[in-house]
Coordinates of C-alpha atoms in Angstrom, one line a residue:
X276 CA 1.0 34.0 -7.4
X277 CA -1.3 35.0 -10.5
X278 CA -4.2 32.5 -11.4
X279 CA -3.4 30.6 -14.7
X280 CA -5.7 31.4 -17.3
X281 CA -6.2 27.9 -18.5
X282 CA -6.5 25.8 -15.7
X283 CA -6.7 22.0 -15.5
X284 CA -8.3 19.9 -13.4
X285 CA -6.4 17.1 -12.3
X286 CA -6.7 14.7 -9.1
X287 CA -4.5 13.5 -7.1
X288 CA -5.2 9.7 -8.1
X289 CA -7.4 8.2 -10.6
X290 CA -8.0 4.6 -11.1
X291 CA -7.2 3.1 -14.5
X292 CA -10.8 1.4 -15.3
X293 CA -13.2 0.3 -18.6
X294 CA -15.1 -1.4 -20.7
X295 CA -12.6 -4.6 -20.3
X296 CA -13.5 -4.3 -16.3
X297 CA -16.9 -3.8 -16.8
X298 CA -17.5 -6.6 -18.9
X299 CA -15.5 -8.8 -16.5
X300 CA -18.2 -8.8 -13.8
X301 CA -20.7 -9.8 -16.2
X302 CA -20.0 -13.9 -15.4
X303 CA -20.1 -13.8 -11.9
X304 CA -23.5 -11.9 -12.2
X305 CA -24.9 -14.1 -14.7
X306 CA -23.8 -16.7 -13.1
X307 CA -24.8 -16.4 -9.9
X308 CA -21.5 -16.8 -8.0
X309 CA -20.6 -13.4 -6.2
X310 CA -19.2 -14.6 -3.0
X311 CA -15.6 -15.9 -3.0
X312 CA -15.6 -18.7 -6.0
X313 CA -13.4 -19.5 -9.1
X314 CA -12.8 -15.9 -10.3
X315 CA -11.5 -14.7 -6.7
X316 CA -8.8 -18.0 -7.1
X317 CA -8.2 -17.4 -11.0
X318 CA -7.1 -13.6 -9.4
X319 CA -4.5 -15.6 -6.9
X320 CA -3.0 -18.0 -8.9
X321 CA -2.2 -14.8 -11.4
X322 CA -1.0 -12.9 -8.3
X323 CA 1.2 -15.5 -7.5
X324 CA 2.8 -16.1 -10.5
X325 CA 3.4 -12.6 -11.5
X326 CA 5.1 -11.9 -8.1
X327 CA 7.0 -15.3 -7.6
X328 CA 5.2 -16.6 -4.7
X329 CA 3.8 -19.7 -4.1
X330 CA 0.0 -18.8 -2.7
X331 CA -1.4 -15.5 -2.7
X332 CA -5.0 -15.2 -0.6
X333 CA -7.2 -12.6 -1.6
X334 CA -9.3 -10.3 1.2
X335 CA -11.4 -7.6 1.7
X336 CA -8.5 -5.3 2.2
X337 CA -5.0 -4.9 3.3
X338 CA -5.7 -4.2 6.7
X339 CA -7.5 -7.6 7.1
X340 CA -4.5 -9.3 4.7
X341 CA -2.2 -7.9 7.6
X342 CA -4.6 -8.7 10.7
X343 CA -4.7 -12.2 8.8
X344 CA -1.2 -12.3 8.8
X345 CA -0.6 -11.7 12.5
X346 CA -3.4 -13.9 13.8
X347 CA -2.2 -16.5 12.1
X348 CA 0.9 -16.0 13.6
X349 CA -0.8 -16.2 17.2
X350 CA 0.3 -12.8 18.3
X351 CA -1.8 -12.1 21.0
X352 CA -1.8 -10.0 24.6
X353 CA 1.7 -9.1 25.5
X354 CA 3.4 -9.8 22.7
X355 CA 4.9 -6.8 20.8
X356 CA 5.3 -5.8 16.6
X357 CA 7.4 -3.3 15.5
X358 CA 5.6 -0.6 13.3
X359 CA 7.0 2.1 11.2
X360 CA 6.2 5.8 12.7
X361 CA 5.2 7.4 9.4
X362 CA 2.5 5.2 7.9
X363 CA -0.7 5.1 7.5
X364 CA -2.8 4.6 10.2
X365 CA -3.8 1.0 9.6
X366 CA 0.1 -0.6 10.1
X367 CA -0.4 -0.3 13.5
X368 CA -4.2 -0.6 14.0
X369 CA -3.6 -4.5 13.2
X370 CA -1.2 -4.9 16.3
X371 CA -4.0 -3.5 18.8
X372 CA -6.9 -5.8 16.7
X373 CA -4.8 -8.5 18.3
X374 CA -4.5 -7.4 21.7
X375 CA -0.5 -7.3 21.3
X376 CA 1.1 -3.7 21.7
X377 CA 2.1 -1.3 18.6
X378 CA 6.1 -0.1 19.0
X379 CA 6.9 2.7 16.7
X380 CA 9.9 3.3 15.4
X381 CA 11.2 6.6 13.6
X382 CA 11.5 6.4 9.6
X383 CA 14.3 7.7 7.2
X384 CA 13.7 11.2 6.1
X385 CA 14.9 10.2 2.3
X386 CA 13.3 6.6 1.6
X387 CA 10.2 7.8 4.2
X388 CA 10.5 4.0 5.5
X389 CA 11.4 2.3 8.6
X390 CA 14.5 3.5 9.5
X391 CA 17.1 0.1 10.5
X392 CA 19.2 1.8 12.5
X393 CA 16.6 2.4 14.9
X394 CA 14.9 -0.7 15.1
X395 CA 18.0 -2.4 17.3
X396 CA 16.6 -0.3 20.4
X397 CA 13.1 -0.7 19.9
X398 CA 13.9 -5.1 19.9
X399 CA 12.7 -6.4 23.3
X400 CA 12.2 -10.4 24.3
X401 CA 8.4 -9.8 23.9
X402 CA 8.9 -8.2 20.1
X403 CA 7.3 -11.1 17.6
X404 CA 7.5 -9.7 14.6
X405 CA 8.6 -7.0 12.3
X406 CA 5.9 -4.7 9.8
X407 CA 8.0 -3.2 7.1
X408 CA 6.0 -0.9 4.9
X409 CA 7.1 -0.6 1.4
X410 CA 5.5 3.0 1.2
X411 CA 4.9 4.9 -1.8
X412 CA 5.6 1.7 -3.7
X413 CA 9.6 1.9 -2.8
X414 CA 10.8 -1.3 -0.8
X415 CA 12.0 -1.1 2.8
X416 CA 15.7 -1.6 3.5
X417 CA 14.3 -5.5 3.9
X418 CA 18.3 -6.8 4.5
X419 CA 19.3 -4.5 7.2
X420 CA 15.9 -5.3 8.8
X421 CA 17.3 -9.0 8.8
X422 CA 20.7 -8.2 9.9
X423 CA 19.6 -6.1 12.9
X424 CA 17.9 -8.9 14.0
X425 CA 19.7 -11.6 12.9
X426 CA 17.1 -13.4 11.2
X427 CA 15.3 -14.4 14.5
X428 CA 12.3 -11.9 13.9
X429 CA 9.9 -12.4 11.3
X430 CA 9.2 -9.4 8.9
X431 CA 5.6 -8.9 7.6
X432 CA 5.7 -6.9 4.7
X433 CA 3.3 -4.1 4.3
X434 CA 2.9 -3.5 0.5
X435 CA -0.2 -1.7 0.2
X436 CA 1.8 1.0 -2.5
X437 CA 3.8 -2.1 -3.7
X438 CA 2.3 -4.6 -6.2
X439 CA 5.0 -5.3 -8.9
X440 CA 7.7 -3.6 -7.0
X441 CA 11.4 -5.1 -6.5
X442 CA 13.8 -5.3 -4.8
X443 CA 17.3 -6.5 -5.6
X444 CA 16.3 -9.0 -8.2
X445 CA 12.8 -10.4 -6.0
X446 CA 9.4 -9.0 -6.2
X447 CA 7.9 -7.6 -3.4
X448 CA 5.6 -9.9 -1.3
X449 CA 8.5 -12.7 -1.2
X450 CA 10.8 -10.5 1.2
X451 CA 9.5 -11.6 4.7
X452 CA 7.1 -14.2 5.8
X453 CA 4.1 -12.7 4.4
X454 CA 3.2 -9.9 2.1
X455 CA -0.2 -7.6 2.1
X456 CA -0.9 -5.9 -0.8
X457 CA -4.0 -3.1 -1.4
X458 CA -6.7 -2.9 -4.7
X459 CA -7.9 0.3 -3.0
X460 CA -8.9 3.0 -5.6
X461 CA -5.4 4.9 -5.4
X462 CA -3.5 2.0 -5.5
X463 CA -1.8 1.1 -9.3
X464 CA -4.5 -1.9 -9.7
X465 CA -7.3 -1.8 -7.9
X466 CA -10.7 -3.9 -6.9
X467 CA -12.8 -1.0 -6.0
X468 CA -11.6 -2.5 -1.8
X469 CA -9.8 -5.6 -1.5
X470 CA -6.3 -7.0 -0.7
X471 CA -4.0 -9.9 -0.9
X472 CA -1.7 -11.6 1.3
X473 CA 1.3 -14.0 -0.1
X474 CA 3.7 -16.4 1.5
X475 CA 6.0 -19.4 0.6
X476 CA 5.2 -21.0 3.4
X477 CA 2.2 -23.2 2.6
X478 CA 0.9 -24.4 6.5
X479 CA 1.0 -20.9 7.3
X480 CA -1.2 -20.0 3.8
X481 CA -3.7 -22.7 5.1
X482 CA -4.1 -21.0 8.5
X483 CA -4.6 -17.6 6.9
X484 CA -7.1 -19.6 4.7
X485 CA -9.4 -20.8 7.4
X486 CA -9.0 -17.6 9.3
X487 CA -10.4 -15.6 6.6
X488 CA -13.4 -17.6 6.2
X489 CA -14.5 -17.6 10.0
X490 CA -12.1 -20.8 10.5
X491 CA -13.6 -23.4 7.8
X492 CA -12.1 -26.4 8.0
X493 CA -13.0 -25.8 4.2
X494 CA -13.6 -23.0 1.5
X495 CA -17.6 -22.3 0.3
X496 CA -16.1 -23.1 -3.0
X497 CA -14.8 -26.4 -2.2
X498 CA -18.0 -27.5 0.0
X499 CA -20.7 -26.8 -2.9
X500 CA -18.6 -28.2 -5.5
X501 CA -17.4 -31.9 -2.9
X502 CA -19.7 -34.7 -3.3
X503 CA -21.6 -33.6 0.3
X504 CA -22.7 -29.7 -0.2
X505 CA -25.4 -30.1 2.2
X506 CA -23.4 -30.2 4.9
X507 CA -21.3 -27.7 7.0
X508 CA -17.6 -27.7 7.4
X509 CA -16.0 -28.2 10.7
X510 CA -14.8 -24.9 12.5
X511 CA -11.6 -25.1 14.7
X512 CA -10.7 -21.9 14.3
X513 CA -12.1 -18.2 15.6
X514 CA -12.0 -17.0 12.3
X515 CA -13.6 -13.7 10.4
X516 CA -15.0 -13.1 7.2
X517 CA -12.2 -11.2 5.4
X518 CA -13.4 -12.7 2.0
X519 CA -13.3 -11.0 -1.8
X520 CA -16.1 -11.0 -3.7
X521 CA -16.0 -13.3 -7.4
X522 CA -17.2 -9.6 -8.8
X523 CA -14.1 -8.2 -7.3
X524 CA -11.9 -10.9 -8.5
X525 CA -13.1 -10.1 -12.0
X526 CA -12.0 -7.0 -12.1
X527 CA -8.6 -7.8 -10.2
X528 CA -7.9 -10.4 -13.2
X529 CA -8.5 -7.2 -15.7
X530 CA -6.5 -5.0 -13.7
X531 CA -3.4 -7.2 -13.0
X532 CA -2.6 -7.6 -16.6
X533 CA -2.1 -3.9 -17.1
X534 CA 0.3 -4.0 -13.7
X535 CA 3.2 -4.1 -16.0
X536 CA 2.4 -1.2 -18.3
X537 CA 0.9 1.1 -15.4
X538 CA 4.1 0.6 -14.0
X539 CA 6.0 1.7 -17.0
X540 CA 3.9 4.5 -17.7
X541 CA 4.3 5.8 -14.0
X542 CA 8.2 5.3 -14.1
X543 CA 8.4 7.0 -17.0
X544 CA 6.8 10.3 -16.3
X545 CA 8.3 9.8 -12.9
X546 CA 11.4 10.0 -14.3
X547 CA 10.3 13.4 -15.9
X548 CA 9.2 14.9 -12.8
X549 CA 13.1 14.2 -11.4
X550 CA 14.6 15.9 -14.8
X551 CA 12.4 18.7 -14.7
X552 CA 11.9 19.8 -11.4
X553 CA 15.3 19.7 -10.4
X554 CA 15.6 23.1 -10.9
X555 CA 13.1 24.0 -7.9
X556 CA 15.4 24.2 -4.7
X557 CA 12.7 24.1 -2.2
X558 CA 11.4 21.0 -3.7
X559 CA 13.3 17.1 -3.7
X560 CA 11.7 14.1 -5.8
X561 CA 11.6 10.5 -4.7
X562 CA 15.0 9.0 -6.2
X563 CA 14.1 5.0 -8.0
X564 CA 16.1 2.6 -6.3
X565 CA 19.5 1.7 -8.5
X566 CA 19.0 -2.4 -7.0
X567 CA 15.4 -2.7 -7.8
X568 CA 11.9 -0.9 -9.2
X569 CA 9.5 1.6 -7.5
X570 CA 6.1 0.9 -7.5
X571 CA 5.1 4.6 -8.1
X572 CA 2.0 4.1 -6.1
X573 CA 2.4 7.5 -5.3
X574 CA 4.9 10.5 -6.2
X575 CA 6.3 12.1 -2.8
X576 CA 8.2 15.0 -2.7
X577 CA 9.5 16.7 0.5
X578 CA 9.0 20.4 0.7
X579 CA 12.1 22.0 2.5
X580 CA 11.2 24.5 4.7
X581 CA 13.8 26.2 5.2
X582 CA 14.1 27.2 1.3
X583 CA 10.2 26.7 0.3
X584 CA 8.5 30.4 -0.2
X585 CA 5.6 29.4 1.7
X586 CA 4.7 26.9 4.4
X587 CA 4.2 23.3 2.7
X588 CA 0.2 23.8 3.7
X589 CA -0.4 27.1 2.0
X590 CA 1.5 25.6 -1.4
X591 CA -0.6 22.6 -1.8
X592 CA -3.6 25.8 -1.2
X593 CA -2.0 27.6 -4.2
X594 CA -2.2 24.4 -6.0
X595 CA -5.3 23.3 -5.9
X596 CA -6.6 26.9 -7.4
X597 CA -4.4 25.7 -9.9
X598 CA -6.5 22.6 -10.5
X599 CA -3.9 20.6 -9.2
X600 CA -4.3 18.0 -6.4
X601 CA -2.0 17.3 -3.4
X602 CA -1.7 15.4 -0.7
X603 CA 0.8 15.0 2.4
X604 CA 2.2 11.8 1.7
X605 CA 0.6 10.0 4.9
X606 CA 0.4 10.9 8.5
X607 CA 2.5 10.2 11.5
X608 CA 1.1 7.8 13.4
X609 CA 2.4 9.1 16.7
X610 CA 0.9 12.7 16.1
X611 CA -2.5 10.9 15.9
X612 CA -4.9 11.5 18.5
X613 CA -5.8 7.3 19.4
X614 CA -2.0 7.0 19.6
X615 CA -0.7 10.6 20.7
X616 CA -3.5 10.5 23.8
X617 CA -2.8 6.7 23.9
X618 CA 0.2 6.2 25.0
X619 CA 1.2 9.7 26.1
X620 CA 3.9 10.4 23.0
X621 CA 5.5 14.1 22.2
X622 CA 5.4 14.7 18.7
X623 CA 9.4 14.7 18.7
X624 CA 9.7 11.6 20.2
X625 CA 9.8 10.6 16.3
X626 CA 11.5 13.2 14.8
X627 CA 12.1 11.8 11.2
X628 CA 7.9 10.7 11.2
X629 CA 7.1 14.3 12.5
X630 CA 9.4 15.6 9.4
X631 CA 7.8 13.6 7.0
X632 CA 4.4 14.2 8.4
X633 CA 4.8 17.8 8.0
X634 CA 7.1 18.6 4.8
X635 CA 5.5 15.8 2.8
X636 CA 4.0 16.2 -0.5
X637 CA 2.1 14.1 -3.2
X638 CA 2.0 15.5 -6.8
X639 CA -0.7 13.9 -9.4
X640 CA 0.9 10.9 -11.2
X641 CA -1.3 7.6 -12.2
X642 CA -2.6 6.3 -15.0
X643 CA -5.0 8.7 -16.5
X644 CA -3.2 11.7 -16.6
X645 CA -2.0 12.8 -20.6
X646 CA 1.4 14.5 -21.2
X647 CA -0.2 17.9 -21.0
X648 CA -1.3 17.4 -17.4
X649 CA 2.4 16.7 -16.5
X650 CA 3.9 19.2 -18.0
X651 CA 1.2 21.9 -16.5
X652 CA 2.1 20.2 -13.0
X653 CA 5.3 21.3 -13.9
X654 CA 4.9 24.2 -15.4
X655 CA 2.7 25.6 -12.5
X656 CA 5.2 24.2 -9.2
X657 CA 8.2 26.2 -11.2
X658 CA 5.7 29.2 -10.8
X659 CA 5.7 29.1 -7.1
X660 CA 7.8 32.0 -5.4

């Protein structure tokens, strides 16, 4: 492959930020209020409205959203959570933060998600609850999950890629019992770090309220602002401190309105990617769902290796002296050393996760690219031989 002669230089992700974010942390600082306050609720109450939820809790990520989530649950020692094989490494961290055991199960090869087929064998009497990762910003199968189980396991959404994605006519953080969303840099909004967790269920939102602030009977906000801020609340709860900062909040409140129109953007030249590159045999795009929206968080394409010219690896090398970022679209969790070594697994004990972990790829799309990055991206992967 010959070196382009103009090369660009464009990342894998970007986040989307400005003057309108920068002068958003300006009250909390002048203020005085940095801790969890009125800016960190103001970001909830917008969060819950724009994804048809009833509460939304903000946190310090969404790996705390989803420990939240299943301690407020009371999953404890030997209880077990089904966990998607291909995800990133976090899904399944939660389950062992709680002393309760991690079951994998093995993911589709064309949606990259859980795979619902396979999660009848996995069911045992000691299985409490469901994670079903949205990945990439595309929606797990959320029905099938419920019909497999008839209902009698709760599903905990994992929707780190997928804030403002649908599916069949409802957002995503209203398809289980409890949604956990990530503001992490390559997220489509982001908080710098941060998450959010939603429900419908308000006792269980309380819960997850008190646990987040080391088990408060009541909120820092609500005890300087009562009639008795001098003294403490009362603490029931072994809680943690899985709190956003008002600065944070700020910026979410910033970032959330452009949701909508980051999402547009990113379909749009998703869409492009699909019409133009369908010409590359070795290379298949993410398809959108026809019954709902993709999130676009991230643009994964499989690499087929039995038509690719080179070894996935060695293409996302060319790439990058292209100027062109990649990534493999996550890792399989079983193929990970804490959980390989762990718990004794053979890497084709998942074979769809091992697939996906190996013949994965994520091209550059987000918010700050222009129309000539895309169609160098394009331009370049058709140059591949």
């Amino acid at each position: 492959m010959q070196l382009n002669s103009e090369i660009r230089k464009i990342p894998i992700a970007i986040p989307c930020m400005g003057e309108e974010e920068w002068q958003a942390t300006r009250e909390p600082i002048m203020k005085g209020w940095l801790t969890q306050g009125p800016k960190v609720k103001e970001f909830e109450e917008n969060f819950a409205k724009l994804h048809h939820v009833k509460r939304a809790l903000a946190t310090t990520s969404c790996t705390t959203a989803l420990h939240l989530a299943l301690a407020a649950m009371d999953i404890g020692p030997g209880d077990e959570v089904l966990v998607p094989a291909f995800t990133w490494v976090a899904t399944a961290n939660v389950v062992r933060y709680c002393h309760a055991t991690p079951v994998l199960v093995d993911v589709d090869r064309t949606t990259f998600n859980i795979d619902p087929a396979k999660v009848s064998a996995a069911v045992t009497p000691r299985t409490k609850a469901i994670i079903a990762v949205h990945l990439f910003g595309l929606c797990a199968d959320m029905d099938a999950l419920n019909d497999v189980t008839s209902g009698k396991i709760p599903l905990i959404e994992d929707a780190a890629c997928a804030a403002g994605a649908m599916y069949r006519g409802r957002m995503a953080g209203t398809l289980g019992k409890a949604g956990c969303f990530s503001f992490h840099p390559r997220k489509s909004v982001t908080t710098g770090e941060g998450g959010m967790v939603t429900t419908d269920d308000d006792d269980f939102a309380d819960k997850m309220d008190k646990l987040r602030n080391h088990g408060a009977s009541i909120s820092e906000e609500q005890r300087h602002r009562g009639p008795q801020p001098y003294l403490l609340p009362e603490f029931n709860l072994l809680g943690f401190n899985y709190r956003m900062t008002d600065l944070q909040g700020a910026v979410g409140i910033v970032q959330l309105r452009k949701l909508e129109g980051f999402i547009k953007e990113r379909s749009k030249w998703a869409a492009f990617y699909q019409r133009e590159l369908a010409d590359v045999a070795w290379l298949k795009t993410p398809t959108p769902p026809a019954d709902g929206r993709h999130g676009w968080q991230a643009y994964v394409c499989w690499v087929d290796p039995g038509r690719a010219p080179h070894p996935r690896n060695e293409i996302m090398k060319q790439l990058l002296e292209q100027g062109i970022s990649t990534r493999p679209g996550t890792h399989a969790v079983h193929m990970l050393g804490l959980y390989r070594d762990g718990y004794g697994i053979h890497p084709d004990d998942f074979p769809g996760a091992r697939d996906c972990d190996q013949n994965t790829m994520a091209i550059p799309l987000h918010n700050a690219m222009t129309e000539e990055d895309y169609h160098y991206v394009v331009r370049i992967l058709k140059s591949i031989h």
